[in-house]
Tab-separated table of C-alpha atoms in Angstrom:
chain	number	residue	atom	x	y	z
R	7	UNK	CA	38.064	69.905	10.817
R	8	UNK	CA	35.694	67.924	8.612
R	9	UNK	CA	35.198	64.165	8.833
R	10	UNK	CA	37.103	63.631	5.593
R	11	UNK	CA	39.981	65.946	6.477
R	12	UNK	CA	40.432	64.312	9.853
R	13	UNK	CA	40.967	60.883	8.315
R	14	UNK	CA	43.033	61.777	5.270
R	15	UNK	CA	46.549	62.524	6.649
R	16	UNK	CA	46.933	59.250	8.537
R	17	UNK	CA	45.530	57.244	5.610
R	18	UNK	CA	47.903	58.835	3.122
R	19	UNK	CA	50.870	58.374	5.430
R	20	UNK	CA	50.186	54.671	5.863
R	21	UNK	CA	49.713	54.293	2.109
R	22	UNK	CA	53.101	55.896	1.518
R	23	UNK	CA	51.985	59.214	-0.004
R	24	UNK	CA	53.878	62.323	1.118
R	25	UNK	CA	51.791	65.345	2.103
R	26	UNK	CA	53.579	67.401	-0.564
R	27	UNK	CA	51.924	65.209	-3.219
R	28	UNK	CA	48.478	66.548	-2.315
R	29	UNK	CA	49.191	70.064	-1.056
R	30	UNK	CA	50.324	73.248	-2.707
R	31	UNK	CA	49.065	72.314	-6.159
R	32	UNK	CA	46.379	73.800	-8.372
R	33	UNK	CA	43.965	70.860	-8.661
R	34	UNK	CA	41.481	71.171	-5.810
R	35	UNK	CA	40.117	67.826	-4.606
R	36	UNK	CA	36.928	67.770	-2.534
R	37	UNK	CA	35.211	64.948	-0.698
R	38	UNK	CA	31.618	64.282	-1.780
R	39	UNK	CA	30.907	63.155	1.788
R	40	UNK	CA	30.845	66.683	3.166
R	41	UNK	CA	32.000	68.942	0.349
R	42	UNK	CA	35.214	69.784	2.162
R	43	UNK	CA	38.550	70.321	0.479
R	44	UNK	CA	40.830	67.306	0.830
R	45	UNK	CA	43.885	68.702	-0.886
R	46	UNK	CA	45.452	70.584	-3.763
R	47	UNK	CA	47.354	68.292	-6.067
R	48	UNK	CA	50.201	69.451	-8.336
R	49	UNK	CA	49.407	68.844	-12.011
R	50	UNK	CA	51.414	68.039	-15.114
R	51	UNK	CA	51.765	70.142	-18.223
R	52	UNK	CA	51.846	68.982	-21.831
R	53	UNK	CA	55.657	69.087	-21.952
R	54	UNK	CA	55.787	66.803	-18.925
R	55	UNK	CA	53.428	64.394	-20.702
R	56	UNK	CA	56.015	64.022	-23.446
R	57	UNK	CA	58.780	63.404	-20.907
R	58	UNK	CA	56.753	60.839	-19.011
R	59	UNK	CA	55.789	58.948	-22.174
R	60	UNK	CA	59.426	58.989	-23.299
R	61	UNK	CA	60.490	57.465	-19.978
R	62	UNK	CA	57.700	54.883	-20.245
R	63	UNK	CA	58.888	53.912	-23.730
R	64	UNK	CA	62.461	53.502	-22.520
R	65	UNK	CA	61.182	51.332	-19.694
R	66	UNK	CA	59.181	49.231	-22.157
R	67	UNK	CA	62.304	48.522	-24.231
R	68	UNK	CA	63.815	46.827	-21.176
R	69	UNK	CA	60.675	45.268	-19.706
R	70	UNK	CA	59.664	43.521	-22.936
R	71	UNK	CA	62.774	41.324	-22.649
R	72	UNK	CA	61.933	40.218	-19.109
R	73	UNK	CA	60.398	36.709	-19.162
R	74	UNK	CA	56.634	36.854	-18.684
R	75	UNK	CA	56.611	34.697	-15.500
R	76	UNK	CA	59.168	37.075	-14.004
R	77	UNK	CA	56.921	40.000	-14.978
R	78	UNK	CA	54.120	38.168	-13.168
R	79	UNK	CA	56.180	38.237	-9.989
R	80	UNK	CA	56.006	42.034	-9.924
R	81	UNK	CA	52.228	41.885	-10.228
R	82	UNK	CA	52.110	39.265	-7.459
R	83	UNK	CA	53.999	41.653	-5.194
R	84	UNK	CA	51.594	44.454	-6.126
R	85	UNK	CA	48.730	42.170	-5.075
R	86	UNK	CA	50.461	41.606	-1.734
R	87	UNK	CA	50.803	45.350	-1.158
R	88	UNK	CA	47.111	45.798	-1.961
R	89	UNK	CA	46.190	43.072	0.527
R	90	UNK	CA	48.222	44.762	3.250
R	91	UNK	CA	46.658	48.159	2.501
R	92	UNK	CA	43.118	47.054	1.666
R	93	UNK	CA	41.426	48.795	4.593
R	94	UNK	CA	43.295	52.071	4.152
R	95	UNK	CA	42.830	52.238	0.388
R	96	UNK	CA	39.164	51.237	0.718
R	97	UNK	CA	38.575	54.096	3.148
R	98	UNK	CA	40.380	56.525	0.862
R	99	UNK	CA	38.116	55.511	-2.021
R	100	UNK	CA	35.085	56.215	0.155
R	101	UNK	CA	36.477	59.599	1.204
R	102	UNK	CA	37.274	60.707	-2.316
R	103	UNK	CA	34.548	59.050	-4.439
R	104	UNK	CA	31.722	58.841	-1.873
R	105	UNK	CA	31.230	55.074	-2.106
R	106	UNK	CA	29.937	53.229	0.935
R	107	UNK	CA	32.812	51.538	2.715
R	108	UNK	CA	31.913	47.997	1.675
R	109	UNK	CA	32.055	49.107	-1.963
R	110	UNK	CA	35.384	50.849	-1.417
R	111	UNK	CA	36.799	47.682	0.122
R	112	UNK	CA	35.205	45.644	-2.659
R	113	UNK	CA	36.989	47.746	-5.259
R	114	UNK	CA	40.344	46.988	-3.643
R	115	UNK	CA	39.456	43.294	-3.491
R	116	UNK	CA	38.752	43.477	-7.215
R	117	UNK	CA	42.269	44.846	-7.715
R	118	UNK	CA	43.695	41.976	-5.685
R	119	UNK	CA	41.685	39.465	-7.691
R	120	UNK	CA	42.823	40.842	-11.035
R	121	UNK	CA	46.448	40.726	-9.848
R	122	UNK	CA	45.968	37.038	-9.001
R	123	UNK	CA	44.428	36.480	-12.438
R	124	UNK	CA	47.293	38.281	-14.171
R	125	UNK	CA	49.951	36.295	-12.292
R	126	UNK	CA	48.480	33.052	-13.618
R	127	UNK	CA	48.146	34.616	-17.038
R	128	UNK	CA	51.889	35.364	-17.103
R	129	UNK	CA	52.446	31.652	-17.765
R	130	UNK	CA	49.607	31.325	-20.273
R	131	UNK	CA	50.210	33.866	-23.046
R	132	UNK	CA	49.506	31.175	-25.587
R	133	UNK	CA	49.715	31.302	-29.351
R	134	UNK	CA	48.709	28.611	-31.853
R	135	UNK	CA	50.323	25.970	-34.016
R	136	UNK	CA	48.716	26.100	-37.470
R	137	UNK	CA	48.723	23.390	-40.126
R	138	UNK	CA	50.686	24.419	-43.207
R	139	UNK	CA	49.683	23.376	-46.718
R	140	UNK	CA	53.369	23.196	-47.666
R	141	UNK	CA	55.398	20.068	-46.819
R	142	UNK	CA	58.318	20.607	-44.485
R	143	UNK	CA	56.831	23.823	-43.127
R	144	UNK	CA	55.386	24.781	-39.771
R	145	UNK	CA	53.186	27.764	-39.011
R	146	UNK	CA	52.629	29.292	-35.620
R	147	UNK	CA	51.211	32.372	-33.962
R	148	UNK	CA	53.196	34.283	-31.344
R	149	UNK	CA	52.312	37.209	-29.103
R	150	UNK	CA	54.704	40.015	-28.205
R	151	UNK	CA	54.624	43.059	-25.892
R	152	UNK	CA	52.903	46.052	-27.475
R	153	UNK	CA	54.451	49.197	-25.994
R	154	UNK	CA	53.282	52.064	-23.796
R	155	UNK	CA	49.700	51.666	-22.566
R	156	UNK	CA	47.852	54.864	-21.657
R	157	UNK	CA	45.028	54.441	-19.133
R	158	UNK	CA	42.342	57.096	-18.631
R	159	UNK	CA	39.926	56.286	-15.803
R	160	UNK	CA	36.733	57.778	-14.365
R	161	UNK	CA	35.828	58.822	-10.819
R	162	UNK	CA	33.306	56.077	-10.097
R	163	UNK	CA	35.906	53.294	-10.059
R	164	UNK	CA	38.943	55.410	-9.249
R	165	UNK	CA	41.434	52.534	-8.935
R	166	UNK	CA	39.929	49.230	-10.129
R	167	UNK	CA	39.916	50.215	-13.803
R	168	UNK	CA	43.612	51.049	-13.584
R	169	UNK	CA	44.314	47.616	-12.123
R	170	UNK	CA	42.340	45.829	-14.855
R	171	UNK	CA	44.627	47.454	-17.406
R	172	UNK	CA	47.909	47.716	-15.518
R	173	UNK	CA	48.035	44.168	-14.153
R	174	UNK	CA	47.464	42.672	-17.602
R	175	UNK	CA	49.663	45.181	-19.422
R	176	UNK	CA	52.567	44.574	-17.054
R	177	UNK	CA	52.549	40.796	-17.443
R	178	UNK	CA	52.198	41.280	-21.211
R	179	UNK	CA	55.449	43.265	-21.171
R	180	UNK	CA	54.106	46.810	-21.502
R	181	UNK	CA	54.688	49.979	-19.526
R	182	UNK	CA	51.745	52.026	-18.205
R	183	UNK	CA	50.963	55.745	-18.013
R	184	UNK	CA	47.809	56.485	-16.026
R	185	UNK	CA	45.710	59.634	-16.136
R	186	UNK	CA	43.108	59.305	-13.363
R	187	UNK	CA	39.976	61.410	-13.118
R	188	UNK	CA	40.718	64.898	-11.847
R	189	UNK	CA	37.952	64.237	-9.292
R	190	UNK	CA	39.814	61.319	-7.697
R	191	UNK	CA	43.602	61.765	-7.969
R	192	UNK	CA	44.365	60.925	-4.329
R	193	UNK	CA	43.537	57.243	-4.703
R	194	UNK	CA	45.732	57.193	-7.801
R	195	UNK	CA	48.636	58.665	-5.836
R	196	UNK	CA	48.137	55.908	-3.270
R	197	UNK	CA	48.156	53.188	-5.944
R	198	UNK	CA	51.346	54.571	-7.435
R	199	UNK	CA	52.965	54.512	-3.991
R	200	UNK	CA	51.925	50.881	-3.514
R	201	UNK	CA	53.282	49.995	-6.950
R	202	UNK	CA	56.609	51.618	-6.048
R	203	UNK	CA	56.760	49.519	-2.874
R	204	UNK	CA	56.178	46.399	-4.941
R	205	UNK	CA	58.799	47.473	-7.512
R	206	UNK	CA	61.360	48.041	-4.761
R	207	UNK	CA	60.750	44.534	-3.437
R	208	UNK	CA	60.962	43.167	-6.990
R	209	UNK	CA	64.444	44.613	-7.276
R	210	UNK	CA	65.114	45.287	-10.961
R	211	UNK	CA	61.991	46.824	-12.448
R	212	UNK	CA	63.017	49.560	-14.893
R	213	UNK	CA	62.335	53.173	-13.974
R	214	UNK	CA	59.181	54.606	-15.466
R	215	UNK	CA	57.346	51.288	-15.748
R	216	UNK	CA	54.201	52.719	-14.131
R	217	UNK	CA	53.642	56.464	-14.008
R	218	UNK	CA	50.934	58.989	-13.201
R	219	UNK	CA	49.708	61.991	-15.153
R	220	UNK	CA	47.618	64.387	-13.055
R	221	UNK	CA	45.615	67.062	-14.779
R	222	UNK	CA	42.528	68.065	-16.690
R	223	UNK	CA	41.369	67.450	-20.230
R	224	UNK	CA	44.436	68.920	-21.923
R	225	UNK	CA	46.678	66.380	-20.204
R	226	UNK	CA	44.438	63.543	-21.366
R	227	UNK	CA	44.464	64.903	-24.909
R	228	UNK	CA	48.264	65.037	-24.925
R	229	UNK	CA	48.398	61.389	-23.804
R	230	UNK	CA	45.856	60.327	-26.429
R	231	UNK	CA	47.700	62.104	-29.237
R	232	UNK	CA	51.220	60.933	-28.372
R	233	UNK	CA	52.620	58.679	-31.102
R	234	UNK	CA	54.554	56.553	-28.586
R	235	UNK	CA	51.368	55.456	-26.795
R	236	UNK	CA	50.534	52.182	-28.514
R	237	UNK	CA	47.196	51.609	-26.765
R	238	UNK	CA	44.842	54.066	-25.078
R	239	UNK	CA	42.391	52.418	-22.705
R	240	UNK	CA	39.782	55.043	-21.851
R	241	UNK	CA	36.837	54.718	-19.493
R	242	UNK	CA	34.261	57.478	-19.381
R	243	UNK	CA	31.390	59.046	-21.245
R	244	UNK	CA	30.360	58.350	-24.822
R	245	UNK	CA	31.188	61.992	-25.589
R	246	UNK	CA	34.738	61.402	-24.412
R	247	UNK	CA	34.991	58.212	-26.466
R	248	UNK	CA	33.909	60.018	-29.619
R	249	UNK	CA	36.984	62.214	-29.236
R	250	UNK	CA	39.476	59.613	-28.049
R	251	UNK	CA	38.669	56.934	-30.636
R	252	UNK	CA	39.098	59.028	-33.811
R	253	UNK	CA	42.193	60.793	-32.455
R	254	UNK	CA	43.944	57.514	-31.698
R	255	UNK	CA	42.822	56.009	-35.009
R	256	UNK	CA	44.143	59.029	-36.883
R	257	UNK	CA	47.671	58.067	-35.855
R	258	UNK	CA	46.925	54.332	-36.313
R	259	UNK	CA	47.137	53.583	-32.607
R	260	UNK	CA	44.865	51.227	-30.753
R	261	UNK	CA	42.026	52.236	-28.455
R	262	UNK	CA	40.108	50.233	-25.884
R	263	UNK	CA	36.918	52.124	-25.019
R	264	UNK	CA	34.646	51.508	-22.036
R	265	UNK	CA	31.909	54.114	-22.358
R	266	UNK	CA	28.261	54.625	-21.426
R	267	UNK	CA	25.723	52.101	-20.240
R	268	UNK	CA	21.932	52.335	-20.239
R	269	UNK	CA	21.279	48.958	-18.736
R	270	UNK	CA	17.917	47.229	-18.527
R	271	UNK	CA	16.422	44.388	-16.514
R	272	UNK	CA	13.493	42.446	-17.965
R	273	UNK	CA	11.025	41.016	-15.423
R	274	UNK	CA	8.885	38.215	-16.828
R	275	UNK	CA	5.645	36.735	-15.390
R	276	UNK	CA	7.562	33.722	-14.061
R	277	UNK	CA	10.197	35.784	-12.259
R	278	UNK	CA	10.962	35.250	-8.573
R	279	UNK	CA	10.030	38.736	-7.368
R	280	UNK	CA	11.859	38.365	-4.052
R	281	UNK	CA	15.055	37.650	-5.962
R	282	UNK	CA	14.311	40.399	-8.479
R	283	UNK	CA	13.791	43.102	-5.855
R	284	UNK	CA	17.123	42.321	-4.208
R	285	UNK	CA	18.944	42.198	-7.539
R	286	UNK	CA	17.388	45.425	-8.792
R	287	UNK	CA	18.095	47.334	-5.583
R	288	UNK	CA	21.858	46.889	-5.639
R	289	UNK	CA	22.111	47.387	-9.390
R	290	UNK	CA	19.944	50.531	-9.371
R	291	UNK	CA	21.196	52.368	-6.279
R	292	UNK	CA	24.679	50.946	-5.588
R	293	UNK	CA	27.363	53.642	-5.809
R	294	UNK	CA	24.414	56.092	-5.796
R	295	UNK	CA	23.600	55.030	-9.360
R	296	UNK	CA	27.049	56.091	-10.586
R	297	UNK	CA	28.183	52.836	-12.182
R	298	UNK	CA	28.410	52.238	-15.900
R	299	UNK	CA	26.553	48.977	-15.168
R	300	UNK	CA	23.804	50.611	-13.073
R	301	UNK	CA	20.275	49.424	-13.883
R	302	UNK	CA	18.547	52.441	-15.422
R	303	UNK	CA	15.571	50.750	-17.092
R	304	UNK	CA	13.133	48.170	-15.726
R	305	UNK	CA	11.056	46.427	-18.397
R	306	UNK	CA	8.257	44.608	-16.561
R	307	UNK	CA	5.458	42.400	-17.804
R	308	UNK	CA	2.152	44.220	-17.254
R	309	UNK	CA	0.845	41.376	-15.056
R	310	UNK	CA	3.498	41.987	-12.376
R	311	UNK	CA	4.321	45.641	-12.950
R	312	UNK	CA	2.199	47.118	-10.178
R	313	UNK	CA	3.200	44.536	-7.581
R	314	UNK	CA	6.897	44.877	-8.330
R	315	UNK	CA	6.820	48.663	-8.468
R	316	UNK	CA	5.100	48.918	-5.091
R	317	UNK	CA	7.630	46.559	-3.533
R	318	UNK	CA	10.494	48.611	-4.955
R	319	UNK	CA	9.012	51.853	-3.664
R	320	UNK	CA	8.706	50.358	-0.205
R	321	UNK	CA	12.317	49.166	-0.343
R	322	UNK	CA	13.492	52.571	-1.593
R	323	UNK	CA	11.837	54.278	1.369
R	324	UNK	CA	13.842	52.094	3.749
R	325	UNK	CA	17.240	52.736	2.144
R	326	UNK	CA	19.796	54.168	4.613
R	327	UNK	CA	21.175	57.308	2.944
R	328	UNK	CA	24.105	59.238	4.392
R	329	UNK	CA	27.767	59.194	5.321
R	330	UNK	CA	29.276	56.276	3.382
R	331	UNK	CA	31.741	55.581	6.206
R	332	UNK	CA	28.907	54.931	8.684
R	333	UNK	CA	28.128	51.219	9.095
R	334	UNK	CA	24.783	50.305	7.578
R	335	UNK	CA	24.681	53.111	5.016
R	336	UNK	CA	23.747	51.813	1.560
R	337	UNK	CA	23.519	55.040	-0.456
R	338	UNK	CA	26.250	57.643	-0.260
R	339	UNK	CA	26.430	61.042	-1.972
R	340	UNK	CA	26.598	61.967	-5.630
R	341	UNK	CA	30.083	62.997	-6.659
R	342	UNK	CA	29.227	66.717	-6.971
R	343	UNK	CA	26.634	69.400	-7.712
R	344	UNK	CA	26.894	68.889	-11.480
R	345	UNK	CA	25.723	65.299	-11.055
R	346	UNK	CA	22.838	66.417	-8.882
R	347	UNK	CA	21.792	69.052	-11.418
R	348	UNK	CA	21.892	66.521	-14.264
R	349	UNK	CA	19.674	64.196	-12.250
R	350	UNK	CA	17.120	66.905	-11.560
R	351	UNK	CA	17.044	67.966	-15.213
R	352	UNK	CA	16.413	64.377	-16.290
R	353	UNK	CA	13.529	64.033	-13.810
R	354	UNK	CA	11.922	67.248	-15.062
R	355	UNK	CA	12.185	66.044	-18.681
R	356	UNK	CA	10.740	62.653	-17.757
R	357	UNK	CA	7.734	64.341	-16.136
R	358	UNK	CA	7.231	66.462	-19.254
R	359	UNK	CA	7.141	63.223	-21.250
R	360	UNK	CA	4.434	61.759	-19.029
R	361	UNK	CA	6.514	60.115	-16.340
R	362	UNK	CA	5.376	59.772	-12.718
R	363	UNK	CA	8.303	60.400	-10.373
R	364	UNK	CA	8.777	58.781	-6.976
R	365	UNK	CA	11.754	60.079	-4.952
R	366	UNK	CA	14.674	61.930	-6.488
R	367	UNK	CA	14.804	64.860	-4.095
R	368	UNK	CA	17.915	66.087	-2.312
R	369	UNK	CA	18.500	64.869	1.235
R	370	UNK	CA	19.908	67.788	3.190
R	371	UNK	CA	22.424	66.614	5.763
R	372	UNK	CA	22.764	68.919	8.793
R	373	UNK	CA	26.468	68.169	9.186
R	374	UNK	CA	27.242	68.272	5.463
R	375	UNK	CA	25.319	71.143	3.812
R	376	UNK	CA	27.752	71.245	0.858
R	377	UNK	CA	27.268	67.576	-0.034
R	378	UNK	CA	24.709	66.196	-2.505
R	379	UNK	CA	22.823	63.264	-1.053
R	380	UNK	CA	19.659	62.255	-2.925
R	381	UNK	CA	16.823	59.811	-2.628
R	382	UNK	CA	17.015	57.333	-5.505
R	383	UNK	CA	14.168	57.847	-7.970
R	384	UNK	CA	11.669	55.499	-9.590
R	385	UNK	CA	9.958	56.929	-12.674
R	386	UNK	CA	6.997	55.130	-14.230
R	387	UNK	CA	7.078	55.947	-17.923
R	388	UNK	CA	4.386	55.548	-20.596
R	389	UNK	CA	7.024	54.739	-23.232
R	390	UNK	CA	10.768	54.611	-23.845
R	391	UNK	CA	11.279	58.296	-24.572
R	392	UNK	CA	14.466	60.140	-25.516
R	393	UNK	CA	15.067	60.924	-21.848
R	394	UNK	CA	14.939	57.216	-21.026
R	395	UNK	CA	17.267	56.387	-23.906
R	396	UNK	CA	19.827	58.896	-22.614
R	397	UNK	CA	22.183	57.781	-19.841
R	398	UNK	CA	21.973	60.004	-16.754
R	399	UNK	CA	24.708	59.094	-14.274
R	400	UNK	CA	22.494	59.101	-11.198
R	401	UNK	CA	20.093	56.769	-9.320
R	402	UNK	CA	17.096	57.006	-11.671
R	403	UNK	CA	15.176	53.823	-12.481
R	404	UNK	CA	12.701	54.121	-15.364
R	405	UNK	CA	9.873	51.555	-15.291
R	406	UNK	CA	8.313	50.415	-18.570
R	407	UNK	CA	5.622	47.815	-19.246
R	408	UNK	CA	5.472	45.122	-21.918
R	409	UNK	CA	3.002	42.452	-23.013
R	410	UNK	CA	4.895	40.184	-25.434
R	411	UNK	CA	8.398	38.873	-24.753
R	412	UNK	CA	9.766	39.952	-28.119
R	413	UNK	CA	8.635	43.507	-27.315
R	414	UNK	CA	10.625	43.420	-24.066
R	415	UNK	CA	13.781	42.363	-25.896
R	416	UNK	CA	13.196	45.062	-28.517
R	417	UNK	CA	12.896	47.710	-25.775
R	418	UNK	CA	16.021	46.395	-24.085
R	419	UNK	CA	17.995	46.773	-27.322
R	420	UNK	CA	16.464	50.065	-28.463
R	421	UNK	CA	19.055	52.340	-26.872
R	422	UNK	CA	22.405	53.571	-28.229
R	423	UNK	CA	24.384	51.872	-25.449
R	424	UNK	CA	25.085	48.148	-25.124
R	425	UNK	CA	26.946	47.364	-21.910
R	426	UNK	CA	25.016	45.232	-19.413
R	427	UNK	CA	21.599	43.571	-19.322
R	428	UNK	CA	19.652	41.050	-17.265
R	429	UNK	CA	16.466	39.017	-17.202
R	430	UNK	CA	14.612	37.573	-14.230
R	431	UNK	CA	12.727	34.526	-15.438
R	432	UNK	CA	12.140	30.894	-14.528
R	433	UNK	CA	11.097	30.139	-18.103
R	434	UNK	CA	13.953	28.293	-19.814
R	435	UNK	CA	12.889	29.374	-23.300
R	436	UNK	CA	12.789	33.053	-22.360
R	437	UNK	CA	16.157	32.904	-20.590
R	438	UNK	CA	17.908	31.105	-23.420
R	439	UNK	CA	16.355	33.369	-26.050
R	440	UNK	CA	17.578	36.394	-24.101
R	441	UNK	CA	21.128	34.985	-24.114
R	442	UNK	CA	20.980	33.997	-27.796
R	443	UNK	CA	21.835	35.888	-30.957
R	444	UNK	CA	18.277	37.261	-31.218
R	445	UNK	CA	18.270	38.367	-27.571
R	446	UNK	CA	20.249	40.993	-25.674
R	447	UNK	CA	22.722	42.948	-27.804
R	448	UNK	CA	24.912	43.845	-24.821
R	449	UNK	CA	28.415	42.712	-23.931
R	450	UNK	CA	27.072	41.391	-20.611
R	451	UNK	CA	23.820	39.412	-20.383
R	452	UNK	CA	22.740	37.886	-17.068
R	453	UNK	CA	19.936	35.626	-15.891
R	454	UNK	CA	18.417	36.035	-12.412
R	455	UNK	CA	21.074	38.463	-11.217
R	456	UNK	CA	21.323	42.215	-11.734
R	457	UNK	CA	23.380	44.214	-14.211
R	458	UNK	CA	26.131	45.258	-11.750
R	459	UNK	CA	28.845	43.366	-9.947
R	460	UNK	CA	30.770	41.603	-12.715
R	461	UNK	CA	33.513	39.179	-11.701
R	462	UNK	CA	37.035	39.678	-13.024
R	463	UNK	CA	37.221	36.265	-14.727
R	464	UNK	CA	35.015	37.296	-17.642
R	465	UNK	CA	35.871	39.922	-20.230
R	466	UNK	CA	34.187	43.214	-19.289
R	467	UNK	CA	32.820	45.602	-21.906
R	468	UNK	CA	29.969	46.362	-24.267
R	469	UNK	CA	28.797	47.069	-27.783
R	470	UNK	CA	27.452	50.042	-29.768
R	471	UNK	CA	28.127	53.360	-28.025
R	472	UNK	CA	29.710	51.518	-25.110
R	473	UNK	CA	32.768	51.328	-27.353
R	474	UNK	CA	33.436	47.646	-27.981
R	475	UNK	CA	36.415	47.338	-25.627
R	476	UNK	CA	37.076	44.350	-23.352
R	477	UNK	CA	39.068	44.450	-20.129
R	478	UNK	CA	39.949	42.123	-17.267
R	479	UNK	CA	39.321	38.394	-17.801
R	480	UNK	CA	39.004	35.803	-20.561
R	481	UNK	CA	41.254	36.706	-23.525
R	482	UNK	CA	41.227	40.463	-22.900
R	483	UNK	CA	45.030	40.230	-22.522
R	484	UNK	CA	45.342	40.149	-26.317
R	485	UNK	CA	44.541	43.870	-26.509
R	486	UNK	CA	47.848	44.575	-24.752
R	487	UNK	CA	49.998	42.526	-27.149
R	488	UNK	CA	50.815	42.360	-30.841
R	489	UNK	CA	50.341	39.188	-32.845
R	490	UNK	CA	52.838	37.702	-35.298
R	491	UNK	CA	52.239	34.783	-37.666
R	492	UNK	CA	55.431	32.812	-38.270
R	493	UNK	CA	56.249	30.235	-40.946
R	494	UNK	CA	59.330	28.022	-40.577
R	495	UNK	CA	60.677	26.042	-43.516
R	496	UNK	CA	62.707	23.077	-42.306
R	497	UNK	CA	62.842	21.368	-45.734
R	498	UNK	CA	65.276	21.802	-48.614
R	499	UNK	CA	62.515	22.912	-50.968
R	500	UNK	CA	60.788	26.264	-51.376
R	501	UNK	CA	57.172	25.591	-52.403
R	502	UNK	CA	54.822	28.576	-52.582
R	503	UNK	CA	51.330	28.689	-51.077
R	504	UNK	CA	48.220	28.330	-53.226
R	505	UNK	CA	50.222	26.313	-55.769
R	506	UNK	CA	51.920	29.385	-57.211
R	507	UNK	CA	54.959	28.607	-59.417
R	508	UNK	CA	57.832	31.047	-59.701
R	509	UNK	CA	60.697	29.064	-61.154
R	510	UNK	CA	63.755	30.981	-62.264
């Protein structure tokens, strides 16, 4: 029995998932750790999508009338269940997605944190009081539950993205239908089981409040096209977003898109290189380069380029690569062969465009010949070519040189994506310019930290081909509600706005 298969049954049992939920189905799930089959999950058909959305809508009609602080109590209980199951769910994430264990545990902690945030939010769904130009009138803004929220998530954060959406949607009064990546359905089954535990403790949550849809692209398309799904929150590739966005818009639904990232770090002459190396390492090779916030481009002033590049190469050579469940491992496997092939194709194209490649080769593991472990790659490029401007979901770091600061910012912005960005500088003017309106055009802009590892308190998302969506903190909750402007006349007169007269 493989390493992954040996661990799975006991994990799933403790998480409350019956063996029948991941056996006997048609969707084969493999572990990237060793390439072994973890299970065969039953899938849903398009007719079942309609039934599940109908049940979710019926649940919404009840849930919307539950006071928001009471709705927050359900999310608080979900956070408790996640705390109790953090170690088991973190291990399952590592088994199924290939993340090193500390990242798997960190993803569950992120879910716990967003539940805490949402519980507080349940008492802070504030509107506005607005001055009226008419005497004896009051204007105000109120927020109301939206409806069924469809969540489509990707393999690289198999559960956290669901929690960002579900925790907020639930306290906002919505129901949730979740279609996880077909590469990571087991963690989704576990989350659904934990939600059901929380709902049982809650006592009177309506049936169908949170549901799963397991399947391939056709299932996602049916969810996207269903008229009863008020909001589709989709995380994935730009290609996927180009299909989801127009389809939802065609029926006048709402979409919240979290798509590609081609994130850059600018290194200025004043940068603390010790700090920069540490920040770049995690951002470039964490999750084996399979984060939407992964650093893919390094824009370095020519005066420090050689020194920084040599230090990074030395650090790359020392990276522990292997089984993500082994203590000390920092780089686990790519999710599958397709990801490995895409990485190799990108490296070949970069070389054809004049790039000098360091690393990038497959690391053959004696115990796991079917798995795809790789050495992260550093590619010194003569210019920002089309290959550099394209996001490859793998640990490839392209290194570019600049001379003038404005050129560095221009390079940073000269890609279709606009998710995350960072600058390492001890020059106040450079840092503030980077954060200003003439600086980074990304949804996330950092100073002296890397591009990955966002906290849940700030709204997460990006511009341009990243999709424009915002999830998690700040006022992202507004995406899950509908706004109403109300005017109350408490006078005995009926004046019209803008001085209009309509006397009969």
